[in-house]
Coordinates of C-alpha atoms in Angstrom, one line a residue:
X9 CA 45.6 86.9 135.0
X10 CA 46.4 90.4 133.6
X11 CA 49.9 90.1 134.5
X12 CA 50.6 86.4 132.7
X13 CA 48.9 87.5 129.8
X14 CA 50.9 90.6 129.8
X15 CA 53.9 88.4 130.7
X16 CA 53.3 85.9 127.9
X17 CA 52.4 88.8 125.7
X18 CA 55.9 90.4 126.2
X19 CA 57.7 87.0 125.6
X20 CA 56.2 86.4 122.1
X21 CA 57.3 90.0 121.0
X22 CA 60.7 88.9 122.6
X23 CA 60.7 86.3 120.4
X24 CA 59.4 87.9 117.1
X25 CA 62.0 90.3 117.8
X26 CA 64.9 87.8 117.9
X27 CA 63.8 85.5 114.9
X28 CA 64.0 89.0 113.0
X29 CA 67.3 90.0 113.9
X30 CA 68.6 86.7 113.8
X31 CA 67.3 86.6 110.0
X32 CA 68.5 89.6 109.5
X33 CA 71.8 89.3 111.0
X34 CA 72.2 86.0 109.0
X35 CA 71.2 87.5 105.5
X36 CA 74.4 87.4 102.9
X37 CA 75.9 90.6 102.3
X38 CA 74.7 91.5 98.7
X39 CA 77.6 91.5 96.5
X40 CA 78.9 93.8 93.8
X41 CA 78.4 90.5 91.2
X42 CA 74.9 89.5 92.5
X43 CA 74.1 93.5 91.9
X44 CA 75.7 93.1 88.1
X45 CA 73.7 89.8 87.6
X46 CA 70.3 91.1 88.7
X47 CA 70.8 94.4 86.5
X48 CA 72.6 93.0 83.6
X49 CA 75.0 94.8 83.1
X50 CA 77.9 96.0 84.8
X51 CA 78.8 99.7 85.4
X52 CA 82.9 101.0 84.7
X53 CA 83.8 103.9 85.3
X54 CA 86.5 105.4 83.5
X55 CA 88.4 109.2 82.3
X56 CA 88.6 108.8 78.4
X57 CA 91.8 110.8 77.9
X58 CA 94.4 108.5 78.8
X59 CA 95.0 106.8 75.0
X60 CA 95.9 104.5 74.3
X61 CA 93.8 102.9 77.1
X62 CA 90.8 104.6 77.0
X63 CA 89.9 107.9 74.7
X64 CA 87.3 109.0 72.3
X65 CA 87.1 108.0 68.8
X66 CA 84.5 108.3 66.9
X67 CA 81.9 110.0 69.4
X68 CA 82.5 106.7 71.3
X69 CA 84.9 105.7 74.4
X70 CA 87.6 102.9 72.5
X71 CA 90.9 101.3 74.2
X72 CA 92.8 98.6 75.8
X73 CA 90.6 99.0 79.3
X74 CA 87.8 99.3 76.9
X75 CA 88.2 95.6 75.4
X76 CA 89.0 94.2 78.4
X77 CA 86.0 94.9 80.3
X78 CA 84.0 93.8 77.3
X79 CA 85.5 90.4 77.7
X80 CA 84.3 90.4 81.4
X81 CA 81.1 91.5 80.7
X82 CA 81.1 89.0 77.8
X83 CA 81.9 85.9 80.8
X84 CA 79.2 87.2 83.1
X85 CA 76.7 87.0 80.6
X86 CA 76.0 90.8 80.7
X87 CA 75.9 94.6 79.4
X88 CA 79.1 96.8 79.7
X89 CA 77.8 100.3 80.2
X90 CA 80.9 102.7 80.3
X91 CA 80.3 106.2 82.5
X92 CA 83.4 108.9 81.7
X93 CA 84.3 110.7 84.8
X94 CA 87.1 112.5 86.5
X95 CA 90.3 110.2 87.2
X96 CA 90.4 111.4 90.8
X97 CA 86.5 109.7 91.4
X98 CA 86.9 106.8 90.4
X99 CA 88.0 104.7 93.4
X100 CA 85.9 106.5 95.6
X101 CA 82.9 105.6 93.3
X102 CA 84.0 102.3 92.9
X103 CA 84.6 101.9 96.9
X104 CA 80.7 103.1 97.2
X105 CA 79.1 101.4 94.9
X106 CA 78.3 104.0 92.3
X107 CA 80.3 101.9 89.7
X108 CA 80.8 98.0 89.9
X109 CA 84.6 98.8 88.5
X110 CA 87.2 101.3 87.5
X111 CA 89.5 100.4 84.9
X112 CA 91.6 103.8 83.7
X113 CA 94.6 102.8 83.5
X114 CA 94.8 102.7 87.1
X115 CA 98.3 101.8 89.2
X116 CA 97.8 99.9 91.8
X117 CA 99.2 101.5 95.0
X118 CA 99.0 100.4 98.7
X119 CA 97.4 103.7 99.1
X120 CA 94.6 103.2 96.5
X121 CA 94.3 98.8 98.5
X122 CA 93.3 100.7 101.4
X123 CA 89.7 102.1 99.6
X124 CA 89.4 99.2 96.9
X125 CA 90.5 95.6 95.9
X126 CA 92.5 95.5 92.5
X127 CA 92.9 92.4 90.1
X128 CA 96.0 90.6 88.8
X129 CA 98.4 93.6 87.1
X130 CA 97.4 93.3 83.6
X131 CA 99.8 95.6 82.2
X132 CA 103.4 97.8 83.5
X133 CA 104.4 101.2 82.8
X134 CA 107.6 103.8 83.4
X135 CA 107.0 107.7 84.3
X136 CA 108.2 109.6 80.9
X137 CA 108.6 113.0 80.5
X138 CA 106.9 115.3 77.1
X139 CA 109.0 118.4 76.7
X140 CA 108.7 120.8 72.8
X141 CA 110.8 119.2 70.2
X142 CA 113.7 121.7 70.5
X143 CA 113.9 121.7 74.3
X144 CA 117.5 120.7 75.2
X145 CA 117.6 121.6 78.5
X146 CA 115.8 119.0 80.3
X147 CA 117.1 115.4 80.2
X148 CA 116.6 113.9 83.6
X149 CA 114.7 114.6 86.8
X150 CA 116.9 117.3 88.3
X151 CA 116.8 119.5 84.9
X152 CA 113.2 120.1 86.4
X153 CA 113.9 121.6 89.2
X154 CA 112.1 125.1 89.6
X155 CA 110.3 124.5 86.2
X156 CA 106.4 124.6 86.0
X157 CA 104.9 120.7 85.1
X158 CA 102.0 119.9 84.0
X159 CA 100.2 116.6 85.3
X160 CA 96.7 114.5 85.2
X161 CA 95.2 115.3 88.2
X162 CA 94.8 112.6 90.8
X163 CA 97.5 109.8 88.9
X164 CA 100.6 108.4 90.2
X165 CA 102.2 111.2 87.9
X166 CA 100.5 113.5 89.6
X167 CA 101.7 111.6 92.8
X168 CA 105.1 111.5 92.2
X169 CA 106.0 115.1 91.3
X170 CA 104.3 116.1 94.6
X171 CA 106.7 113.8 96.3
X172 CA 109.5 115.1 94.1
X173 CA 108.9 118.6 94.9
X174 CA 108.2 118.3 98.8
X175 CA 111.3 116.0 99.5
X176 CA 113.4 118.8 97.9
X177 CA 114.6 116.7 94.6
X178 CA 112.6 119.4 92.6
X179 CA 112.9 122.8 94.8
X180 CA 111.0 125.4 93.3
X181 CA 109.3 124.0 90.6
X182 CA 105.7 123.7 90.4
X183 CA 102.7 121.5 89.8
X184 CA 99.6 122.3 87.7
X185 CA 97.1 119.1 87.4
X186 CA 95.3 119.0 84.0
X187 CA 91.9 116.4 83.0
X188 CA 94.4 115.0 80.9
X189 CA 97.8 114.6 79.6
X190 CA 97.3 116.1 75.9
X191 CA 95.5 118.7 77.8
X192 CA 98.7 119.7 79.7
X193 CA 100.7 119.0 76.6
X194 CA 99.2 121.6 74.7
X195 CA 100.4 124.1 77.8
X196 CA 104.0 123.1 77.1
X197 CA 105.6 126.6 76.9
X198 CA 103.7 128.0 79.6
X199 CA 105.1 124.5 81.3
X200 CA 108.4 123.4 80.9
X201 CA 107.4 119.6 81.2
X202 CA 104.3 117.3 81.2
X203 CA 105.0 113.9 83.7
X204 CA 103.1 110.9 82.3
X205 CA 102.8 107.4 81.6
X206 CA 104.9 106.1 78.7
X207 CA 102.3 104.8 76.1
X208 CA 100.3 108.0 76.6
X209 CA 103.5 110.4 76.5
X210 CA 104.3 108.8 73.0
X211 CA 100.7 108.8 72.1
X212 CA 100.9 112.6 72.4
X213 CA 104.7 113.3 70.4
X214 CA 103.3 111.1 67.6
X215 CA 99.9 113.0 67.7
X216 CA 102.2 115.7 67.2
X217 CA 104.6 115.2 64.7
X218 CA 108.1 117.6 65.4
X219 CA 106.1 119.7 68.0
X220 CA 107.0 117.2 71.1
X221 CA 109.5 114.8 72.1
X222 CA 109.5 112.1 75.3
X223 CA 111.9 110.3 77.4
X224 CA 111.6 108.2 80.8
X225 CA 111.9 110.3 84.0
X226 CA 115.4 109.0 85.2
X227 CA 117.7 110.1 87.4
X228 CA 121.4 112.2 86.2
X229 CA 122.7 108.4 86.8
X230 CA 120.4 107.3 84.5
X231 CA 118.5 105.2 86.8
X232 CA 114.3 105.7 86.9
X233 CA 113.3 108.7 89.0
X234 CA 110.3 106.5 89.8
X235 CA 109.4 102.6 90.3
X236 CA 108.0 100.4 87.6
X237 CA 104.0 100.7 87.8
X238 CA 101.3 98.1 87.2
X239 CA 97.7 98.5 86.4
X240 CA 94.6 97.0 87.3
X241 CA 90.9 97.1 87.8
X242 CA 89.5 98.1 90.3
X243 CA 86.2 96.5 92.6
X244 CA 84.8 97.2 95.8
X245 CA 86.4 95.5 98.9
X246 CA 84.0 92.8 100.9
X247 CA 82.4 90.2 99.0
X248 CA 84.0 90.2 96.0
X249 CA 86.4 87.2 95.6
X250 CA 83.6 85.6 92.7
X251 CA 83.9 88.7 90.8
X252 CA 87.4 89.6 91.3
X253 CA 88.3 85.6 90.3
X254 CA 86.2 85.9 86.9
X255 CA 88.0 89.3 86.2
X256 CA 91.4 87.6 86.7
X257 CA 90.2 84.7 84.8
X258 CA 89.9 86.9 82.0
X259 CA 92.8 89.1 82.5
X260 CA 94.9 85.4 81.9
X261 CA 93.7 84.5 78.9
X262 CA 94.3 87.6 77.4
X263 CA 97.7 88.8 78.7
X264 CA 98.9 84.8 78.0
X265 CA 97.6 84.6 74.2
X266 CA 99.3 88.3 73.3
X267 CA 95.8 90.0 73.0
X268 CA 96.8 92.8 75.9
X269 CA 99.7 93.8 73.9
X270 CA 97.9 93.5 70.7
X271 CA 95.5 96.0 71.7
X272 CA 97.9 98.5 72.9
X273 CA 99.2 98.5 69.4
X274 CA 96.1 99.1 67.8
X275 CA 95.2 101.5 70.0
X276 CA 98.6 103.7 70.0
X277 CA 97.9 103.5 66.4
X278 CA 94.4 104.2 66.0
X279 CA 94.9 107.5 68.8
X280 CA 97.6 109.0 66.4
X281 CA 96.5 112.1 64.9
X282 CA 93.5 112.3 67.4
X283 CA 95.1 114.8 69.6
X284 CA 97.6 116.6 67.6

């Protein structure tokens, strides 16, 4: 008798055991949108010193990435709460969960799909080069070679001149990574060159009237030194496809009815004089 009841005992924890695992085996994943929809709001994180996409004006964080997160925020029905952080964290935050997006002006690279998911490219950009207004001696890529450059730390600018230097096209010259491109500008002397995106590298000469001038990093042919880039935003991998659908949704709209561009403009414009 003792050894069916223990018998029938152990089948019903057998069974309780299995139900559980079996419910919690077939519990959805909880996704980054059900997270945004149950907190109302939804968490970017972003480096505010990348003008004209995202800087500070004002004792607040303005810019193209800036406006277009509102408008996602404004489709989901929720809060856009902007954190400003280190470029170089941001995709790892994002990949963790600690933000629900990144949007700084971020290129995507296969590199960068391997952590996180991107949207649709919302915008493209060329590497340019800041060099002081009377500099003649640098015009193309291999005019840097064994110079000092200055960088953001953790971009595709940053990226790139590594490359540069360790396949050989830039022997001897060196690369110092700053929190941001005016940062590194305002080195230029101590550097020879500052490698950045285009909008932002002609942010910083008009911020600086007759100290700076800009150019794209080409080759002595004349050909880019570097490929086209685009950007996007960035969300955690897994199940995301609502939340990465409504952010491309968005992204749409606003590249098909001009507004991306428009804001660019507003933006260069409104960061002039900031930095300078």
């Amino acid at each position: 008798m003792k050894k069916t009841l223990k018998s029938i005992i152990l089948c019903l924890l057998v069974v309780v055991l299995a139900v559980g695992c079996m419910t919690a085996c077939s519990k959805k994943p909880t996704s980054t949108l059900d997270k945004i929809k149950k907190a109302g709001e939804i968490k970017m994180f972003t480096e505010a010193g990348f003008a004209p996409y995202e800087f500070l004006y004002n004792n607040e964080i303005v810019g193209v990435d800036i406006e277009i997160m509102k408008e996602v925020a404004k489709e989901l029905g929720v809060k856009l709460v902007i954190e400003d952080v280190s470029f170089d964290t941001i995709c790892t935050s994002v990949s963790t969960g600690k933000a629900d997006v990144g949007a700084a002006g971020i290129t995507i690279t296969e590199e960068r799909k391997q952590s996180v998911a991107f949207s649709d490219p919302y915008t493209s950009t060329a590497q340019y080069v800041v060099v002081l207004a009377d500099n003649n001696d640098i015009a193309t890529v291999e005019d840097l070679k064994g110079r000092p450059i200055g960088v953001q730390q953790g971009t595709t600018s940053d990226i790139i001149v590594e490359n540069l230097i360790n396949d050989g096209t830039l022997e001897g010259s060196t690369s110092s990574g700053f929190t941001a491109p005016a940062v590194a500008a305002a080195s230029l002397g101590k550097l020879d060159a500052v490698v950045t995106d285009k909008l932002t590298a002609e942010t910083i000469v008009a911020n600086n009237e007759g100290k700076y001038k800009c150019f794209e990093l080409v080759k002595a042919d004349g050909s880019p030194a570097a490929d086209v880039e685009y950007y996007g935003i960035a969300i955690a991998k897994g199940e995301n496809a609502e939340l990465l659908n409504t952010i491309n949704t968005v992204l749409a709209r606003l590249k098909a009815d001009g507004t991306i561009s428009a804001w660019e403009q507003k933006y260069q414009d409104i960061a002039k004089g900031l930095e300078g």
